[in-house]
Amino acid sequence: MSKLAPIVDAVLKELNIDCKIEIISNLTQIVMLGVTQLPAIMINGEIKLEGRYPSYTEVKELLEAYK
């Protein structure tokens, strides 16, 4: 399991956002989505972060914009 998923899940619960988290591990699919560095966060089909593990606070700031 991704190290990023538990962080995103915790933030979603804190913000009371009900949505689906999809972990994509197929390299072909990752490349087709335009991701060049892992890990990555995509929100509504747009890459918001890639190439590093963000802090809890950083993920919270990203997701608050969609609440």
Short mmCIF file of C-alpha atoms in Angstrom, two decimals:
data_model
loop_
_atom_site.label_atom_id
_atom_site.label_comp_id
_atom_site.label_asym_id
_atom_site.label_seq_id
_atom_site.Cartn_x
_atom_site.Cartn_y
_atom_site.Cartn_z
CA MET A 1 0.00 0.00 0.00
CA SER A 2 1.13 3.51 -0.76
CA LYS A 3 2.56 5.65 2.05
CA LEU A 4 0.52 8.52 0.63
CA ALA A 5 -2.92 6.89 0.82
CA PRO A 6 -3.20 6.91 4.65
CA ILE A 7 -2.35 10.62 4.73
CA VAL A 8 -4.95 11.46 2.08
CA ASP A 9 -7.52 9.24 3.79
CA ALA A 10 -6.97 10.93 7.17
CA VAL A 11 -7.33 14.40 5.65
CA LEU A 12 -10.52 13.39 3.82
CA LYS A 13 -11.99 12.12 7.09
CA GLU A 14 -10.99 15.30 8.95
CA LEU A 15 -12.54 17.50 6.29
CA ASN A 16 -15.59 15.22 6.04
CA ILE A 17 -15.12 14.81 2.28
CA ASP A 18 -16.72 11.69 0.83
CA CYS A 19 -14.82 10.64 -2.28
CA LYS A 20 -13.01 7.74 -3.85
CA ILE A 21 -9.25 7.27 -3.54
CA GLU A 22 -7.77 5.33 -6.42
CA ILE A 23 -4.26 3.94 -6.17
CA ILE A 24 -2.86 3.34 -9.62
CA SER A 25 0.17 1.08 -9.80
CA ASN A 26 0.12 0.14 -13.49
CA LEU A 27 3.05 1.99 -15.08
CA THR A 28 1.37 2.28 -18.49
CA GLN A 29 -1.71 3.85 -16.92
CA ILE A 30 0.43 6.21 -14.83
CA VAL A 31 2.27 7.43 -17.93
CA MET A 32 -1.00 7.81 -19.86
CA LEU A 33 -2.28 10.08 -17.07
CA GLY A 34 0.74 12.35 -17.57
CA VAL A 35 2.44 11.57 -14.27
CA THR A 36 6.22 11.76 -14.62
CA GLN A 37 7.29 11.25 -11.00
CA LEU A 38 5.85 9.19 -8.18
CA PRO A 39 4.14 9.52 -5.81
CA ALA A 40 1.51 11.80 -7.26
CA ILE A 41 -1.85 13.27 -6.32
CA MET A 42 -4.45 13.89 -9.00
CA ILE A 43 -7.69 15.67 -8.22
CA ASN A 44 -10.44 15.64 -10.82
CA GLY A 45 -7.95 14.53 -13.49
CA GLU A 46 -5.42 17.27 -12.74
CA ILE A 47 -1.98 16.52 -11.31
CA LYS A 48 -1.65 18.56 -8.12
CA LEU A 49 1.56 17.10 -6.72
CA GLU A 50 4.19 14.65 -7.88
CA GLY A 51 7.65 13.41 -7.08
CA ARG A 52 7.58 13.64 -3.28
CA TYR A 53 5.61 12.76 -0.18
CA PRO A 54 3.71 15.82 1.04
CA SER A 55 3.05 16.65 4.66
CA TYR A 56 -0.37 16.19 6.21
CA THR A 57 -0.83 19.96 6.18
CA GLU A 58 0.05 20.22 2.50
CA VAL A 59 -2.46 17.52 1.56
CA LYS A 60 -5.08 19.26 3.71
CA GLU A 61 -4.49 22.56 1.89
CA LEU A 62 -4.83 20.82 -1.48
CA LEU A 63 -8.08 19.14 -0.55
CA GLU A 64 -9.65 22.11 1.23
CA ALA A 65 -9.88 23.84 -2.14
CA TYR A 66 -12.32 21.11 -3.23
CA LYS A 67 -14.51 21.04 -0.14
#
